[in-house]
Amino acid sequence: MTTDSVTSVSHSVNVLFVCLGNICRSPTAEAVFRHYVDSAGLAEQVVVDSVGTAGYHIGAPSDSRAIEAAQRRGYDMSAIRARQVAIEDFEQFDYILAMDKANLQSLLAQCPEQHAHKLALFLSHGDTPQTNEVPDPYYGDGAGFETVLNLVESASQGLLQHIIDNPLQKS
Ligand code: 4NP
């Protein structure tokens, strides 16, 4: 995104990306969104993390295909390790953004009601009206990881602008 309109956000904002395994889509979103946050000079004010709704890959690095596709576009996923969503996440994070409807449903089933307003599809912030889900690339060919990056880049720009335009009211 262009950064010249960016000044600051008034409170720290905590953003959590969620997919199934936390080795393909949500860590890609974490790396891409963090890159935009850093470029906008907002690294001190925006916390970025990702989780899976499933625990299949806890502690594992991201899928090597995702790491390589992201690296080709200048995004670093090397330090990310998979973890599973925990009940504390619903309290800690302000934006909890699911990659697809199945994972959004899974989050809704676990989320305390007072935090349910934080849950949304990540692509609700994107500029891709043809789809509101990031397709799972895990069982497909390499092209799926490029599709993930295209969708994630679009939605990351929209999300950062949304955060800048809508300061959180925190006490
Ligand atoms: P992700 O992709 O949810 O984007 O991380 C997947 C990773 C692993 C599996 C499924 C989806 N799995 O079945 O192990």
PDB file of C-alpha atoms and ligand atoms in Angstrom:
ATOM      1  CA  MET A   1       0.000   0.000   0.000  1.00  0.00           C
ATOM      2  CA  THR A   2       1.046   3.613  -0.222  1.00  0.00           C
ATOM      3  CA  THR A   3       2.353   4.770   3.107  1.00  0.00           C
ATOM      4  CA  ASP A   4       2.328   8.535   2.778  1.00  0.00           C
ATOM      5  CA  SER A   5      -1.128   8.851   4.358  1.00  0.00           C
ATOM      6  CA  VAL A   6      -0.039   6.767   7.350  1.00  0.00           C
ATOM      7  CA  THR A   7       0.768   8.540  10.560  1.00  0.00           C
ATOM      8  CA  SER A   8      -0.065   6.330  13.502  1.00  0.00           C
ATOM      9  CA  VAL A   9      -2.726   4.306  15.198  1.00  0.00           C
ATOM     10  CA  SER A  10      -3.661   5.552  18.628  1.00  0.00           C
ATOM     11  CA  HIS A  11      -3.620   2.229  20.510  1.00  0.00           C
ATOM     12  CA  SER A  12      -1.808  -1.019  19.999  1.00  0.00           C
ATOM     13  CA  VAL A  13      -3.796  -3.288  17.727  1.00  0.00           C
ATOM     14  CA  ASN A  14      -3.507  -7.079  17.877  1.00  0.00           C
ATOM     15  CA  VAL A  15      -4.233  -9.014  14.698  1.00  0.00           C
ATOM     16  CA  LEU A  16      -4.562 -12.808  14.498  1.00  0.00           C
ATOM     17  CA  PHE A  17      -4.827 -14.751  11.229  1.00  0.00           C
ATOM     18  CA  VAL A  18      -6.425 -18.195  11.320  1.00  0.00           C
ATOM     19  CA  CYS A  19      -6.454 -21.186   8.960  1.00  0.00           C
ATOM     20  CA  LEU A  20      -6.641 -24.937   9.536  1.00  0.00           C
ATOM     21  CA  GLY A  21      -3.038 -26.099   9.912  1.00  0.00           C
ATOM     22  CA  ASN A  22      -1.191 -22.789  10.441  1.00  0.00           C
ATOM     23  CA  ILE A  23       1.473 -23.870   7.959  1.00  0.00           C
ATOM     24  CA  CYS A  24       0.201 -22.403   4.639  1.00  0.00           C
ATOM     25  CA  ARG A  25      -2.389 -19.600   4.544  1.00  0.00           C
ATOM     26  CA  SER A  26      -2.381 -17.918   7.952  1.00  0.00           C
ATOM     27  CA  PRO A  27       1.429 -17.794   8.323  1.00  0.00           C
ATOM     28  CA  THR A  28       1.568 -16.343   4.798  1.00  0.00           C
ATOM     29  CA  ALA A  29      -0.914 -13.694   5.917  1.00  0.00           C
ATOM     30  CA  GLU A  30       1.153 -13.076   9.057  1.00  0.00           C
ATOM     31  CA  ALA A  31       4.343 -12.490   7.044  1.00  0.00           C
ATOM     32  CA  VAL A  32       2.723 -10.355   4.349  1.00  0.00           C
ATOM     33  CA  PHE A  33       0.720  -8.223   6.765  1.00  0.00           C
ATOM     34  CA  ARG A  34       3.736  -7.742   9.049  1.00  0.00           C
ATOM     35  CA  HIS A  35       5.724  -6.591   6.011  1.00  0.00           C
ATOM     36  CA  TYR A  36       3.088  -3.917   5.250  1.00  0.00           C
ATOM     37  CA  VAL A  37       2.915  -2.909   8.924  1.00  0.00           C
ATOM     38  CA  ASP A  38       6.703  -2.558   9.070  1.00  0.00           C
ATOM     39  CA  SER A  39       6.764  -0.576   5.806  1.00  0.00           C
ATOM     40  CA  ALA A  40       4.178   1.803   7.246  1.00  0.00           C
ATOM     41  CA  GLY A  41       6.323   2.374  10.347  1.00  0.00           C
ATOM     42  CA  LEU A  42       3.724   0.763  12.599  1.00  0.00           C
ATOM     43  CA  ALA A  43       5.688  -2.208  13.921  1.00  0.00           C
ATOM     44  CA  GLU A  44       5.570  -0.895  17.496  1.00  0.00           C
ATOM     45  CA  GLN A  45       1.818  -0.480  17.399  1.00  0.00           C
ATOM     46  CA  VAL A  46       0.471  -3.482  15.540  1.00  0.00           C
ATOM     47  CA  VAL A  47       0.991  -7.025  16.877  1.00  0.00           C
ATOM     48  CA  VAL A  48       0.641  -9.763  14.248  1.00  0.00           C
ATOM     49  CA  ASP A  49       0.294 -13.501  14.847  1.00  0.00           C
ATOM     50  CA  SER A  50      -1.303 -16.583  13.287  1.00  0.00           C
ATOM     51  CA  VAL A  51      -2.794 -19.883  14.467  1.00  0.00           C
ATOM     52  CA  GLY A  52      -4.533 -22.985  13.193  1.00  0.00           C
ATOM     53  CA  THR A  53      -7.892 -24.296  14.325  1.00  0.00           C
ATOM     54  CA  ALA A  54      -6.358 -27.806  14.123  1.00  0.00           C
ATOM     55  CA  GLY A  55      -3.329 -29.075  15.994  1.00  0.00           C
ATOM     56  CA  TYR A  56      -1.791 -31.300  13.305  1.00  0.00           C
ATOM     57  CA  HIS A  57       1.397 -29.270  12.888  1.00  0.00           C
ATOM     58  CA  ILE A  58       2.016 -27.660  16.291  1.00  0.00           C
ATOM     59  CA  GLY A  59       5.619 -26.447  16.536  1.00  0.00           C
ATOM     60  CA  ALA A  60       6.384 -27.028  12.851  1.00  0.00           C
ATOM     61  CA  PRO A  61       7.764 -24.447  10.443  1.00  0.00           C
ATOM     62  CA  SER A  62       5.524 -23.328   7.617  1.00  0.00           C
ATOM     63  CA  ASP A  63       5.161 -25.488   4.499  1.00  0.00           C
ATOM     64  CA  SER A  64       8.319 -25.142   2.401  1.00  0.00           C
ATOM     65  CA  ARG A  65       6.217 -24.295  -0.682  1.00  0.00           C
ATOM     66  CA  ALA A  66       4.624 -21.394   1.175  1.00  0.00           C
ATOM     67  CA  ILE A  67       7.997 -20.188   2.494  1.00  0.00           C
ATOM     68  CA  GLU A  68       9.541 -20.257  -1.001  1.00  0.00           C
ATOM     69  CA  ALA A  69       6.602 -18.553  -2.733  1.00  0.00           C
ATOM     70  CA  ALA A  70       6.593 -15.814  -0.084  1.00  0.00           C
ATOM     71  CA  GLN A  71      10.381 -15.414  -0.279  1.00  0.00           C
ATOM     72  CA  ARG A  72      10.141 -14.811  -4.037  1.00  0.00           C
ATOM     73  CA  ARG A  73       7.964 -11.772  -3.247  1.00  0.00           C
ATOM     74  CA  GLY A  74      10.186 -10.581  -0.411  1.00  0.00           C
ATOM     75  CA  TYR A  75       8.262 -11.895   2.608  1.00  0.00           C
ATOM     76  CA  ASP A  76      10.068 -13.763   5.401  1.00  0.00           C
ATOM     77  CA  MET A  77       8.240 -16.709   6.995  1.00  0.00           C
ATOM     78  CA  SER A  78      11.357 -18.413   8.386  1.00  0.00           C
ATOM     79  CA  ALA A  79      10.715 -17.704  12.079  1.00  0.00           C
ATOM     80  CA  ILE A  80       7.055 -18.707  12.141  1.00  0.00           C
ATOM     81  CA  ARG A  81       6.094 -21.912  13.973  1.00  0.00           C
ATOM     82  CA  ALA A  82       2.613 -23.412  13.961  1.00  0.00           C
ATOM     83  CA  ARG A  83       0.388 -23.202  16.981  1.00  0.00           C
ATOM     84  CA  GLN A  84      -3.264 -23.963  17.658  1.00  0.00           C
ATOM     85  CA  VAL A  85      -5.786 -21.340  18.671  1.00  0.00           C
ATOM     86  CA  ALA A  86      -6.198 -21.038  22.453  1.00  0.00           C
ATOM     87  CA  ILE A  87      -9.033 -19.574  24.469  1.00  0.00           C
ATOM     88  CA  GLU A  88      -6.795 -16.652  25.544  1.00  0.00           C
ATOM     89  CA  ASP A  89      -6.473 -15.571  21.915  1.00  0.00           C
ATOM     90  CA  PHE A  90     -10.087 -14.412  21.863  1.00  0.00           C
ATOM     91  CA  GLU A  91      -9.325 -11.987  24.696  1.00  0.00           C
ATOM     92  CA  GLN A  92      -5.897 -10.871  23.516  1.00  0.00           C
ATOM     93  CA  PHE A  93      -6.585 -10.140  19.843  1.00  0.00           C
ATOM     94  CA  ASP A  94      -8.692  -7.327  18.410  1.00  0.00           C
ATOM     95  CA  TYR A  95      -9.036  -8.733  14.895  1.00  0.00           C
ATOM     96  CA  ILE A  96      -9.357 -12.510  14.462  1.00  0.00           C
ATOM     97  CA  LEU A  97      -9.482 -13.168  10.749  1.00  0.00           C
ATOM     98  CA  ALA A  98     -10.291 -16.556   9.241  1.00  0.00           C
ATOM     99  CA  MET A  99      -9.118 -17.685   5.834  1.00  0.00           C
ATOM    100  CA  ASP A 100     -12.338 -19.529   5.023  1.00  0.00           C
ATOM    101  CA  LYS A 101     -15.855 -20.133   6.259  1.00  0.00           C
ATOM    102  CA  ALA A 102     -15.101 -23.525   7.798  1.00  0.00           C
ATOM    103  CA  ASN A 103     -12.426 -22.027  10.034  1.00  0.00           C
ATOM    104  CA  LEU A 104     -14.671 -19.069  10.858  1.00  0.00           C
ATOM    105  CA  GLN A 105     -17.354 -21.540  11.977  1.00  0.00           C
ATOM    106  CA  SER A 106     -14.807 -23.394  14.073  1.00  0.00           C
ATOM    107  CA  LEU A 107     -13.762 -20.128  15.747  1.00  0.00           C
ATOM    108  CA  LEU A 108     -17.375 -19.092  16.342  1.00  0.00           C
ATOM    109  CA  ALA A 109     -17.989 -22.405  18.108  1.00  0.00           C
ATOM    110  CA  GLN A 110     -15.149 -21.718  20.568  1.00  0.00           C
ATOM    111  CA  CYS A 111     -15.290 -17.955  21.007  1.00  0.00           C
ATOM    112  CA  PRO A 112     -16.770 -16.421  24.160  1.00  0.00           C
ATOM    113  CA  GLU A 113     -19.757 -14.346  23.104  1.00  0.00           C
ATOM    114  CA  GLN A 114     -18.287 -11.034  24.255  1.00  0.00           C
ATOM    115  CA  HIS A 115     -15.457 -11.437  21.725  1.00  0.00           C
ATOM    116  CA  ALA A 116     -17.468 -12.770  18.777  1.00  0.00           C
ATOM    117  CA  HIS A 117     -17.536  -9.320  17.140  1.00  0.00           C
ATOM    118  CA  LYS A 118     -13.767  -9.689  16.533  1.00  0.00           C
ATOM    119  CA  LEU A 119     -14.253 -12.622  14.153  1.00  0.00           C
ATOM    120  CA  ALA A 120     -14.499 -12.148  10.390  1.00  0.00           C
ATOM    121  CA  LEU A 121     -13.347 -13.538   7.084  1.00  0.00           C
ATOM    122  CA  PHE A 122      -9.973 -12.005   6.209  1.00  0.00           C
ATOM    123  CA  LEU A 123     -11.086 -11.347   2.620  1.00  0.00           C
ATOM    124  CA  SER A 124     -13.832  -9.051   3.892  1.00  0.00           C
ATOM    125  CA  HIS A 125     -10.942  -6.547   3.848  1.00  0.00           C
ATOM    126  CA  GLY A 126      -9.852  -7.461   0.326  1.00  0.00           C
ATOM    127  CA  ASP A 127     -10.623  -6.117  -3.103  1.00  0.00           C
ATOM    128  CA  THR A 128     -11.453  -9.486  -4.643  1.00  0.00           C
ATOM    129  CA  PRO A 129     -15.252  -9.631  -5.034  1.00  0.00           C
ATOM    130  CA  GLN A 130     -15.003 -12.946  -6.892  1.00  0.00           C
ATOM    131  CA  THR A 131     -14.198 -14.765  -3.654  1.00  0.00           C
ATOM    132  CA  ASN A 132     -14.382 -14.288   0.099  1.00  0.00           C
ATOM    133  CA  GLU A 133     -12.284 -17.330   0.994  1.00  0.00           C
ATOM    134  CA  VAL A 134      -8.553 -18.051   0.657  1.00  0.00           C
ATOM    135  CA  PRO A 135      -8.440 -21.541  -0.926  1.00  0.00           C
ATOM    136  CA  ASP A 136      -6.450 -24.212   0.894  1.00  0.00           C
ATOM    137  CA  PRO A 137      -3.284 -24.830  -1.196  1.00  0.00           C
ATOM    138  CA  TYR A 138      -1.999 -27.788   0.857  1.00  0.00           C
ATOM    139  CA  TYR A 139      -3.071 -30.633  -1.451  1.00  0.00           C
ATOM    140  CA  GLY A 140      -2.706 -28.732  -4.721  1.00  0.00           C
ATOM    141  CA  ASP A 141       0.156 -27.743  -6.991  1.00  0.00           C
ATOM    142  CA  GLY A 142       2.418 -24.738  -6.537  1.00  0.00           C
ATOM    143  CA  ALA A 143       0.010 -22.371  -8.278  1.00  0.00           C
ATOM    144  CA  GLY A 144      -2.216 -22.451  -5.229  1.00  0.00           C
ATOM    145  CA  PHE A 145       0.438 -20.676  -3.187  1.00  0.00           C
ATOM    146  CA  GLU A 146       0.554 -17.829  -5.716  1.00  0.00           C
ATOM    147  CA  THR A 147      -3.230 -17.511  -5.466  1.00  0.00           C
ATOM    148  CA  VAL A 148      -2.909 -17.364  -1.671  1.00  0.00           C
ATOM    149  CA  LEU A 149      -0.312 -14.592  -1.938  1.00  0.00           C
ATOM    150  CA  ASN A 150      -2.415 -12.576  -4.399  1.00  0.00           C
ATOM    151  CA  LEU A 151      -5.476 -12.717  -2.142  1.00  0.00           C
ATOM    152  CA  VAL A 152      -3.479 -12.111   1.033  1.00  0.00           C
ATOM    153  CA  GLU A 153      -1.683  -9.082  -0.417  1.00  0.00           C
ATOM    154  CA  SER A 154      -4.979  -7.499  -1.410  1.00  0.00           C
ATOM    155  CA  ALA A 155      -6.666  -8.102   1.926  1.00  0.00           C
ATOM    156  CA  SER A 156      -3.580  -7.025   3.904  1.00  0.00           C
ATOM    157  CA  GLN A 157      -3.604  -3.628   2.235  1.00  0.00           C
ATOM    158  CA  GLY A 158      -7.319  -3.241   2.941  1.00  0.00           C
ATOM    159  CA  LEU A 159      -6.938  -4.377   6.538  1.00  0.00           C
ATOM    160  CA  LEU A 160      -4.093  -1.983   7.291  1.00  0.00           C
ATOM    161  CA  GLN A 161      -6.023   0.927   5.824  1.00  0.00           C
ATOM    162  CA  HIS A 162      -9.074  -0.120   7.863  1.00  0.00           C
ATOM    163  CA  ILE A 163      -7.006  -0.185  11.070  1.00  0.00           C
ATOM    164  CA  ILE A 164      -5.567   3.258  10.337  1.00  0.00           C
ATOM    165  CA  ASP A 165      -9.001   4.681   9.499  1.00  0.00           C
ATOM    166  CA  ASN A 166     -10.792   3.111  12.492  1.00  0.00           C
ATOM    167  CA  PRO A 167      -8.825   3.652  15.700  1.00  0.00           C
ATOM    168  CA  LEU A 168      -9.835   1.197  18.397  1.00  0.00           C
ATOM    169  CA  GLN A 169     -11.548   2.562  21.476  1.00  0.00           C
ATOM    170  CA  LYS A 170      -9.619   0.816  24.232  1.00  0.00           C
ATOM    171  CA  SER A 171      -9.580   1.814  27.857  1.00  0.00           C
TER     172      SER A 171
HETATM  173  P1  4NP B   1      -3.425 -24.306   6.015  1.00  0.00           P
HETATM  174  O1  4NP B   1      -3.276 -25.586   5.055  1.00  0.00           O
HETATM  175  O2  4NP B   1      -4.712 -24.485   6.787  1.00  0.00           O
HETATM  176  O3  4NP B   1      -3.479 -23.161   5.055  1.00  0.00           O
HETATM  177  O4  4NP B   1      -2.191 -24.309   6.899  1.00  0.00           O
HETATM  178  C1  4NP B   1      -3.330 -26.898   5.522  1.00  0.00           C
HETATM  179  C2  4NP B   1      -2.219 -27.455   6.128  1.00  0.00           C
HETATM  180  C3  4NP B   1      -2.261 -28.763   6.557  1.00  0.00           C
HETATM  181  C4  4NP B   1      -3.401 -29.516   6.407  1.00  0.00           C
HETATM  182  C5  4NP B   1      -4.528 -28.954   5.811  1.00  0.00           C
HETATM  183  C6  4NP B   1      -4.492 -27.636   5.372  1.00  0.00           C
HETATM  184  N1  4NP B   1      -3.429 -30.876   6.842  1.00  0.00           N
HETATM  185  O5  4NP B   1      -4.458 -31.533   6.629  1.00  0.00           O
HETATM  186  O6  4NP B   1      -2.441 -31.347   7.428  1.00  0.00           O
END
